[in-house]
Coordinates of C-alpha atoms and ligand atoms in Angstrom, one line a residue:
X138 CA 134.7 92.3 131.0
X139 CA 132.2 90.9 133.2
X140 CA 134.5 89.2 135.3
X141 CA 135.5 92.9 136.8
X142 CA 135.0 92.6 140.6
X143 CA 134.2 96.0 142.2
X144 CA 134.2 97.3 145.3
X145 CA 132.7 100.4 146.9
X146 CA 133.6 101.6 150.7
X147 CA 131.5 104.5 151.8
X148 CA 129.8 105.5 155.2
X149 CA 126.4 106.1 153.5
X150 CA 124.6 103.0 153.4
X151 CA 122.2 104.8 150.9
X152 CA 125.2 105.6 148.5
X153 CA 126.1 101.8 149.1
X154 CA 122.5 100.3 148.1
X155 CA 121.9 102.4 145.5
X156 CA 125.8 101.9 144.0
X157 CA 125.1 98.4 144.5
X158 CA 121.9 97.8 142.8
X159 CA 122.8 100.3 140.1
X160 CA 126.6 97.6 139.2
X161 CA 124.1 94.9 139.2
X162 CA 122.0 95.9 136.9
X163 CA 125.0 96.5 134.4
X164 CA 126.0 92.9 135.0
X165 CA 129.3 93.3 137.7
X166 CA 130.3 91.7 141.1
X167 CA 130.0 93.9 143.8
X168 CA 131.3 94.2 146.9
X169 CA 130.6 96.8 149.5
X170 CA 131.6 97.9 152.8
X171 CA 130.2 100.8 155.0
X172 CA 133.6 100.5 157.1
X173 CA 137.6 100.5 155.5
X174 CA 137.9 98.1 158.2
X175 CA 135.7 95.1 157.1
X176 CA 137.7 95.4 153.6
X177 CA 141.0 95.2 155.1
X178 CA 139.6 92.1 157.8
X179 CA 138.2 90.4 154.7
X180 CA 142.6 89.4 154.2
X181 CA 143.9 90.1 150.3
X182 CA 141.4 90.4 147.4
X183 CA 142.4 88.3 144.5
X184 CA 144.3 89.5 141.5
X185 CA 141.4 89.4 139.4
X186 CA 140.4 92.9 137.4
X187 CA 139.1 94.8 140.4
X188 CA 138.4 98.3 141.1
X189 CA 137.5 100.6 144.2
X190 CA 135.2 103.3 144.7
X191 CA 136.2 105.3 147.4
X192 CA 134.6 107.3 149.3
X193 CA 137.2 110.2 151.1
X194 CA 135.2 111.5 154.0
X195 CA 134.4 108.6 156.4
X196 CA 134.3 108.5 160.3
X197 CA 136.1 105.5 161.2
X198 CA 139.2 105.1 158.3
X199 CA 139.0 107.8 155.9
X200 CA 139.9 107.7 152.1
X201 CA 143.3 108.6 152.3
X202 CA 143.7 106.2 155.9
X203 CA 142.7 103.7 153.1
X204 CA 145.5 104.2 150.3
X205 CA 147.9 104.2 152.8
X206 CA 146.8 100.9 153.8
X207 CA 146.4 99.5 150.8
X208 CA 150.2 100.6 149.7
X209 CA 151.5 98.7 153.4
X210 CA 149.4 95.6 153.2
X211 CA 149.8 95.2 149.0
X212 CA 146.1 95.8 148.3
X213 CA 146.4 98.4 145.8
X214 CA 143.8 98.7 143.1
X215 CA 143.0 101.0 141.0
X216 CA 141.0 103.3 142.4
X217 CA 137.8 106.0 141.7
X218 CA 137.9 108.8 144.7
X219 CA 134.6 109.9 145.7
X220 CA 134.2 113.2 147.9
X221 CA 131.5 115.8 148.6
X222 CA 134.5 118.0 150.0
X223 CA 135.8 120.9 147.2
X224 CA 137.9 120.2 144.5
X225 CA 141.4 121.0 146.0
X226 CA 140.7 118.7 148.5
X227 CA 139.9 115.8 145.6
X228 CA 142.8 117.2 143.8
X229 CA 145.0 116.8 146.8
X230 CA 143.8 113.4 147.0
X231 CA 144.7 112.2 143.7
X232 CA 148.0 113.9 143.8
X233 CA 149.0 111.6 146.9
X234 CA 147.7 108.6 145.3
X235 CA 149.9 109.3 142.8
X236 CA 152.5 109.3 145.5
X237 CA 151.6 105.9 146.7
X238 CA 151.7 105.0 142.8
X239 CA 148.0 103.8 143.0
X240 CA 145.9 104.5 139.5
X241 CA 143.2 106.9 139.7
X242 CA 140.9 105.8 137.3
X243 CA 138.2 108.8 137.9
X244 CA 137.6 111.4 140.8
X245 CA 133.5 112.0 141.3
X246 CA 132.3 115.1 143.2
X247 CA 129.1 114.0 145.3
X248 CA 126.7 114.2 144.4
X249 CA 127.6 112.5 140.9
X250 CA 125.1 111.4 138.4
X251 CA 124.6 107.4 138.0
X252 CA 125.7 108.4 134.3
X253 CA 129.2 109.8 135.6
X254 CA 129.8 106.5 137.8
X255 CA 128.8 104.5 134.4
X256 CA 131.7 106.2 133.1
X257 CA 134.0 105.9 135.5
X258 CA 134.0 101.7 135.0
X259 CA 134.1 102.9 131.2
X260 CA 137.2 104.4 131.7
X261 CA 138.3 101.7 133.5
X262 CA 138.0 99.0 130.8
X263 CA 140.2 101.3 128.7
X264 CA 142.4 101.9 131.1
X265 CA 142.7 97.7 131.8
X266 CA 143.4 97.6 127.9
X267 CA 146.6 99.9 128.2
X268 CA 147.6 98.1 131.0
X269 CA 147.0 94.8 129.0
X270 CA 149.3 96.2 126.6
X271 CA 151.6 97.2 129.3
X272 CA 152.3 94.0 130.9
X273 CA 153.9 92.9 127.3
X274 CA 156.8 94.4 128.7
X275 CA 159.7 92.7 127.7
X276 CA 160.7 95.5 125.1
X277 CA 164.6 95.3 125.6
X278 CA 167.3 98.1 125.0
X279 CA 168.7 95.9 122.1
X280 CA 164.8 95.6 120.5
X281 CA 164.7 98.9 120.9
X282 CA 168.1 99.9 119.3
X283 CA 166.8 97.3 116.5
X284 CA 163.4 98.7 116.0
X285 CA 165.0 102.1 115.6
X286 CA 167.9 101.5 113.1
X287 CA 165.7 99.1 110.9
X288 CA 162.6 101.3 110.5
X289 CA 160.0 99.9 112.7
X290 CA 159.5 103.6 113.9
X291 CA 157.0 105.7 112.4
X292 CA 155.9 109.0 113.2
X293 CA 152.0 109.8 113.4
X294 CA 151.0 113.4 113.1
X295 CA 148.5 114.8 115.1
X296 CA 146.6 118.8 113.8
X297 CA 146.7 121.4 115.4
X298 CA 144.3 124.0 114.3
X299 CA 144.0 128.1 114.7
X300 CA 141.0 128.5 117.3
X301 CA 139.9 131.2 115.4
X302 CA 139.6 130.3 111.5
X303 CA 139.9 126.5 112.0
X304 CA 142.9 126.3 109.7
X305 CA 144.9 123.7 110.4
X306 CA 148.8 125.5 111.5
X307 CA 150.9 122.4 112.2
X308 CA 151.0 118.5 113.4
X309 CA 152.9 117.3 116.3
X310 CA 154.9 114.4 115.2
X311 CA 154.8 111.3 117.7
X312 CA 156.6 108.4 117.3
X313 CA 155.3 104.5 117.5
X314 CA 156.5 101.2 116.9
X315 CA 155.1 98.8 114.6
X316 CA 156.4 95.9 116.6
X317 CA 156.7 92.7 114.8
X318 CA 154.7 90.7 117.4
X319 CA 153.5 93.3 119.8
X320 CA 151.2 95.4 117.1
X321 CA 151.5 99.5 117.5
X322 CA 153.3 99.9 120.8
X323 CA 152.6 104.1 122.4
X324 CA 155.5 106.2 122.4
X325 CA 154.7 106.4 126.5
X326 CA 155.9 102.5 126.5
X327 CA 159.3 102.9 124.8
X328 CA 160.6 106.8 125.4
X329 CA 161.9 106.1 128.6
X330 CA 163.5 103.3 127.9
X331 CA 165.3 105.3 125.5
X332 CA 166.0 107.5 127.7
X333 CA 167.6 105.8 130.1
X334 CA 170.0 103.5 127.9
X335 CA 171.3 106.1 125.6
X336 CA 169.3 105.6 122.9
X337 CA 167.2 108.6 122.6
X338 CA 169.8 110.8 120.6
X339 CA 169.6 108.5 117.4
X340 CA 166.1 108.0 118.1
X341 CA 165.4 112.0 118.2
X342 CA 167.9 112.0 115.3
X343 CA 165.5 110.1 113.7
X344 CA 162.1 111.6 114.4
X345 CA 163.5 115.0 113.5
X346 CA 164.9 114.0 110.2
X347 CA 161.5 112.1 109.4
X348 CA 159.8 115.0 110.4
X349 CA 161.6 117.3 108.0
X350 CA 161.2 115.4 105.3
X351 CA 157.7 114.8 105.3
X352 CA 157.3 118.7 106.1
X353 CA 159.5 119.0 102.8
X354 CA 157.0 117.0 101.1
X355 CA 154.0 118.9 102.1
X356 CA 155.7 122.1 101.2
X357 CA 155.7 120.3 97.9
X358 CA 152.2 119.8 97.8
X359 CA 152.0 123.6 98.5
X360 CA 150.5 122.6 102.3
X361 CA 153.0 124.9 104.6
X362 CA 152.5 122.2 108.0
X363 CA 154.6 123.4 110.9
X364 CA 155.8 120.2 112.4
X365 CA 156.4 120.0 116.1
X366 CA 158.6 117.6 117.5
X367 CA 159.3 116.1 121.3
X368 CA 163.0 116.8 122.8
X369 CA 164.1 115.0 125.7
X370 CA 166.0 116.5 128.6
X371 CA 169.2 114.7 127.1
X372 CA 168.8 115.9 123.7
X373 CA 169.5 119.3 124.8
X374 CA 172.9 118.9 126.6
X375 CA 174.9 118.5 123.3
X376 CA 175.8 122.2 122.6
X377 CA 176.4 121.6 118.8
X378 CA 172.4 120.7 118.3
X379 CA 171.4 124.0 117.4
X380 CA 174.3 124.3 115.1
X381 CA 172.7 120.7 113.7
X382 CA 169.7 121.2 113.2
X383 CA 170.0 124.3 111.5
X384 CA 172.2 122.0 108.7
X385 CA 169.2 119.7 108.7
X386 CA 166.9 122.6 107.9
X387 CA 169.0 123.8 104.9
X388 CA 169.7 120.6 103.7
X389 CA 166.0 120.1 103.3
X390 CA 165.4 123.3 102.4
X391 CA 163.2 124.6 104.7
X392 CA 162.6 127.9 106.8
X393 CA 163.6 127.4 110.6
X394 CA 159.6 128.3 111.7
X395 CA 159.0 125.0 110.0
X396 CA 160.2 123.2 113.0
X397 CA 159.2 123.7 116.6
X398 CA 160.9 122.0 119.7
X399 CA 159.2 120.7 122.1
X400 CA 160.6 120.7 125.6
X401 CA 159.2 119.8 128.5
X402 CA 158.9 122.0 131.7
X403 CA 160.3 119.1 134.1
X404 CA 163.5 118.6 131.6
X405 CA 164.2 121.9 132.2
X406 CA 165.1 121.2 135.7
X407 CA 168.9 120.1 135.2
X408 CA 171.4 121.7 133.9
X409 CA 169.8 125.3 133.7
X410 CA 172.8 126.9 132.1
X411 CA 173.7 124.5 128.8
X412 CA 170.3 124.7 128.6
X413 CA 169.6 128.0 128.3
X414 CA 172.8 128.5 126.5
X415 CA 171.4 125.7 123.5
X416 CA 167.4 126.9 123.7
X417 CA 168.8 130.5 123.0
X418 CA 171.2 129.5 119.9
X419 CA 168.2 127.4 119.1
X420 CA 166.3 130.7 119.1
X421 CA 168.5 132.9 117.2
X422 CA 168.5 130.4 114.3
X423 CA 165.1 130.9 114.0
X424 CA 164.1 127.6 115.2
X425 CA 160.5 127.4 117.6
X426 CA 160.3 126.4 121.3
X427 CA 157.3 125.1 122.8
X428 CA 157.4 124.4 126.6
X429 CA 155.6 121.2 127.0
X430 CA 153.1 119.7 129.6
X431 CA 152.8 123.2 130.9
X432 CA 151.7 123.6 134.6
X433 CA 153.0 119.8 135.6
X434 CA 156.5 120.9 136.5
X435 CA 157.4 123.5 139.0
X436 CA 159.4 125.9 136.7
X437 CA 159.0 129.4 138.6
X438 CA 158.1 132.6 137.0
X439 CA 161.5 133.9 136.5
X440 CA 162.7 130.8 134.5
X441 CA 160.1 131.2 132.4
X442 CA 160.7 134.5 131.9
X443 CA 164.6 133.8 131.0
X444 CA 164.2 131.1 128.6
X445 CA 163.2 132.0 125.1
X446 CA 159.9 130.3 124.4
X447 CA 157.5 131.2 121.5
X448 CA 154.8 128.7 122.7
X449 CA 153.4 127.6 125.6
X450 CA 151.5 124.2 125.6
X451 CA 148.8 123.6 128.8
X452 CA 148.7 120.1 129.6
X453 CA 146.2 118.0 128.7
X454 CA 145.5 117.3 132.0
X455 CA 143.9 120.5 132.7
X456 CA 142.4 120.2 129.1
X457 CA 140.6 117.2 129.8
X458 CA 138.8 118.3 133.0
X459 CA 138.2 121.9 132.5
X460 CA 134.6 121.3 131.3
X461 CA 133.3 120.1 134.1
X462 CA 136.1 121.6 137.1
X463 CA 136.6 125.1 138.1
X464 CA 140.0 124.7 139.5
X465 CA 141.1 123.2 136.1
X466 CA 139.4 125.9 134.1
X467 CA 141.1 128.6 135.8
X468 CA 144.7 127.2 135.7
X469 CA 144.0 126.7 131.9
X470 CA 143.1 130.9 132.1
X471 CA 145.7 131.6 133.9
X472 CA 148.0 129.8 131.5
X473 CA 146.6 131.4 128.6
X474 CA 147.1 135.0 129.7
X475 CA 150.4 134.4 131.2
X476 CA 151.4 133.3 127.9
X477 CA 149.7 135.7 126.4
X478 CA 151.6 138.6 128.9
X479 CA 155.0 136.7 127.9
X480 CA 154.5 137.4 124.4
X481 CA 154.0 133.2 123.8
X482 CA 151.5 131.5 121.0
X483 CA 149.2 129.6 123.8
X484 CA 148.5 125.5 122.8
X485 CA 146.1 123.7 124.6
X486 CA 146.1 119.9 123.8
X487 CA 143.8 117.1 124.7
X488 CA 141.0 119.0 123.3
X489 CA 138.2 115.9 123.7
X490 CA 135.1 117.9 123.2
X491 CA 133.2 120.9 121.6
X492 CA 132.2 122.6 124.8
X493 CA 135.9 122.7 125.9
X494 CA 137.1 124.1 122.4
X495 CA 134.1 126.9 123.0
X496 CA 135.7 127.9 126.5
X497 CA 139.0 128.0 125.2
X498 CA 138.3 130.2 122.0
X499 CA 136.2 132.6 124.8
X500 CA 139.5 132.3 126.7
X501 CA 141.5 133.4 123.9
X502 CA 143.2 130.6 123.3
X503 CA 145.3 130.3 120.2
X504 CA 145.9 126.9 119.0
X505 CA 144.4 123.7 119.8
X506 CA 145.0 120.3 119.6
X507 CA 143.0 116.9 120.5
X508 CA 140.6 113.8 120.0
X509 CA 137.5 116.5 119.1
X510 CA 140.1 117.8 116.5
X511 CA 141.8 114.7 115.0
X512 CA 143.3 111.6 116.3
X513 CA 147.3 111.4 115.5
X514 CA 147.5 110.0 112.1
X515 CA 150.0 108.4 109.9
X516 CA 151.7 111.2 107.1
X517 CA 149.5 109.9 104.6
X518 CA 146.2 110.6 105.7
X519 CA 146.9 114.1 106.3
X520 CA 146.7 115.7 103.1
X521 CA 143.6 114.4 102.7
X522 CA 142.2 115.2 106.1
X523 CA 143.6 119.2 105.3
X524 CA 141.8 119.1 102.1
X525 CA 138.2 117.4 102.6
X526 CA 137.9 119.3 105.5
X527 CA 135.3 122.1 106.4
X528 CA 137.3 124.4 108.5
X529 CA 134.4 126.4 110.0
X530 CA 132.7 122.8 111.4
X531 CA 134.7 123.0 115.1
X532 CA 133.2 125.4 116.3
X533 CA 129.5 125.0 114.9
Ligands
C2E900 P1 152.9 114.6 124.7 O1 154.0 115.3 124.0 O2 152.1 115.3 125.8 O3 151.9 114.2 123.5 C1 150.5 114.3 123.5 C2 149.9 113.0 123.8 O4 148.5 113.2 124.1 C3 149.9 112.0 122.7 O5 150.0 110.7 123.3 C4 148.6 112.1 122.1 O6 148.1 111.0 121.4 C5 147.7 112.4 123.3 N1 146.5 113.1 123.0 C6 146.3 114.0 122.0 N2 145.1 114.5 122.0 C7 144.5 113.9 123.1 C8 143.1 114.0 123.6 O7 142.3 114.8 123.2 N3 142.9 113.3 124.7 C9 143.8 112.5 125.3 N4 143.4 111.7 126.3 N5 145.0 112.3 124.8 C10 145.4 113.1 123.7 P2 151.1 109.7 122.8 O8 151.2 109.6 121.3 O9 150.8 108.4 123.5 O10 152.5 110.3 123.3 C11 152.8 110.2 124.7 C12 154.1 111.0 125.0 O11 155.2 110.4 124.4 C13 154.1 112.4 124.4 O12 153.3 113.2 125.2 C14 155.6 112.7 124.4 O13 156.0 113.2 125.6 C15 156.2 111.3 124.2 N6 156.7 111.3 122.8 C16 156.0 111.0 121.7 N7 156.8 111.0 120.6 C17 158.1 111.4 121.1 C18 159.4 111.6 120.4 O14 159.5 111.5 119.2 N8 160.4 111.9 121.3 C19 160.2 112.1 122.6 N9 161.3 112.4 123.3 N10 159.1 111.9 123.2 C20 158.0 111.5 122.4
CA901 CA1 154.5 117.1 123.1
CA902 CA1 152.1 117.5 126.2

């Protein structure tokens, strides 16, 4: 880990020294530059683990000057933004880095705590894991269509819990592969691959009918779970799903609120009219819809108010940060009573901390879901984590 190089550009040779002496102390290479320029004259940086700190406001070549540069000369890095302008601006920032496909590890308001930049190379080496993981990308379409049709899926569930009494309402199910050689591979590093070679109607086939029968199961154990499961934007172009699904549910058994669909708000964006046209058969057979990765896409008012949700889900995104950022606090409040004024169940997910699930029960919140809740977990260790649980401890 030590062999992380890190480099910091910022006009404040104070910020510099201090930054400097501080990396050394925990053991890294630094590098620093009071001018973009002297980076970008030293030629290209190795590819060895590396990470900027940037500083946005400088005189010379500002922060966003700099991803630009980096993008046109192949110097991208991954990259903490550091900015004593508001928020929005920060937030605008990160949004165009995004752009330029350049990692943003961390955004630091100045002035920021030596604590909150020891974090920031935290999250880094967590961040460098993933990737790790990443780069053991030669998962093929014909693995894939393997791994699917010979069981080396398996579906983690992860609680979600009613803000007010604790008690745990339902799991999202997401899906992993046990890969043979690569260990447990994220959902994030397969999904689109299915996606995009056809494969994510058997694979959906498959969560859904796994999902169902474990929620059959529980219902056996007299635990009523919902489950919640992830749709894709293809999975809802086939007209006869609802008509599916709704065999499914009987076959097994179970009531139609057992299952909620989870959709998200960019999917949404295609074909507006099949999609209505399935969500509200989906609807009238008593089947749930949750609208996914809320405030991410750019679904207007009036779609929202046309399709037939009974859940809204905030995106983590907002989750994560609202403890310690305005901006993301109030979209998360907004959120919460436009669902509420919509007559929609409000979810907020990637719930990390105890403070955050404080705000969002004063919010009004309903449901929440997270790391400070549970981890996603594999069906067995559920019934068990419902049972020795103290469902008053969240919130104390
Ligand atoms: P998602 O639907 O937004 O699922 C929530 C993701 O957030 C999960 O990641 C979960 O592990 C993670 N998460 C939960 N709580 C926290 C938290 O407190 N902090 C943080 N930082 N993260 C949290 P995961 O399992 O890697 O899933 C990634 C995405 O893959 C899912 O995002 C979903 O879009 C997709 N996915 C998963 N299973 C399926 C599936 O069966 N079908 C489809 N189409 N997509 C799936
Ligand atoms: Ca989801
Ligand atoms: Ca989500």
């Amino acid at each position: 880990m030590k062999n992380l190089e890190i480099f910091i550009i910022d006009d404040e040779q104070l910020t510099l020294d201090m930054l400097f002496e501080f990396t050394k102390l925990l053991g890294y290479e630094t590098k620093t530059y009071i001018s973009a320029k002297d980076f970008f004259k030293q030629g290209k940086v190795s590819e060895s683990e590396a990470i900027m700190f940037l500083d946005l406001n400088m005189p010379d070549m500002d922060g966003i000057e700099v991803m630009r540069k980096m993008v046109e000369t192949g110097q991208k890095m991954p990259l903490v933004l550091m900015s004593g302008y508001d928020s929005g601006i920060l937030h605008s920032a990160e949004q165009l880095a995004k752009a330029y496909s350049l990692d943003i590890i961390a955004t630091l308001a100045k002035p920021f705590s030596l604590n909150l930049f020891k974090e920031a190379i935290e999250k880094y080496t967590r961040y460098s894991k993933l990737k790790g993981r990443d780069s053991k990308q030669f998962i093929s379409v014909s693995e894939l269509e393997f791994a699917i049709n010979n069981k080396q899926l398996e579906l983690y569930y992860q609680p979600q819990i009613d803000i007010r009494s604790g008690a745990i309402i339902g799991v999202e199910a997401l899906v992993y592969w046990q890969h043979p050689r690569l260990g447990l591979i994220n959902p994030g590093l397969f999904i689109s691959i299915a996606e995009n070679s056809g494969l994510i109607g058997i694979l959906t086939s498959f969560v859904i009918e796994q999902a169902m029968h474990q929620a059959l199961f529980w219902k056996s154990k007299k635990l009523m779970i919902q489950v919640s499961v992830n749709i894709s934007a293809e999975n809802i172009t086939s007209l006869s799903l609802p008509e599916q699904l709704k065999d499914l549910l009987d076959g097994h058994q179970l009531d139609p609120t057992m299952l909620t669909l989870e959709v998200t708000e960019s999917s949404l964006m295609g074909e507006l009219i099949t999609s209505l046209d399935i969500l509200t058969r989906l609807r009238m057979k008593g089947i749930e819809l949750s609208i996914d990765d809320f405030g991410t896409g750019y679904s207007s008012l009036s779609q929202l108010y046309r399709m037939p949700f009974t859940e809204l889900k905030i995106d983590k995104s907002f989750v994560m940060n609202m403890k310690n950022d305005e901006d993301a606090r109030g979209i998360v409040k907004t959120c919460i009573m436009l669902g509420h004024e919509l007559k929609m169940n409000v979810v907020a997910e990637g719930v990390e901390n105890r403070e955050t699930l404080k705000i969002l029960s004063d919010m009004g919140c309903d449901i929440a879901q997270g790391y400070y809740i549970a981890r996603p977990m594999s069906a067995e260790k559920i019934i068990p984590w419902v049972v020795d649980r103290d469902t008053s401890s969240f919130l104390n």
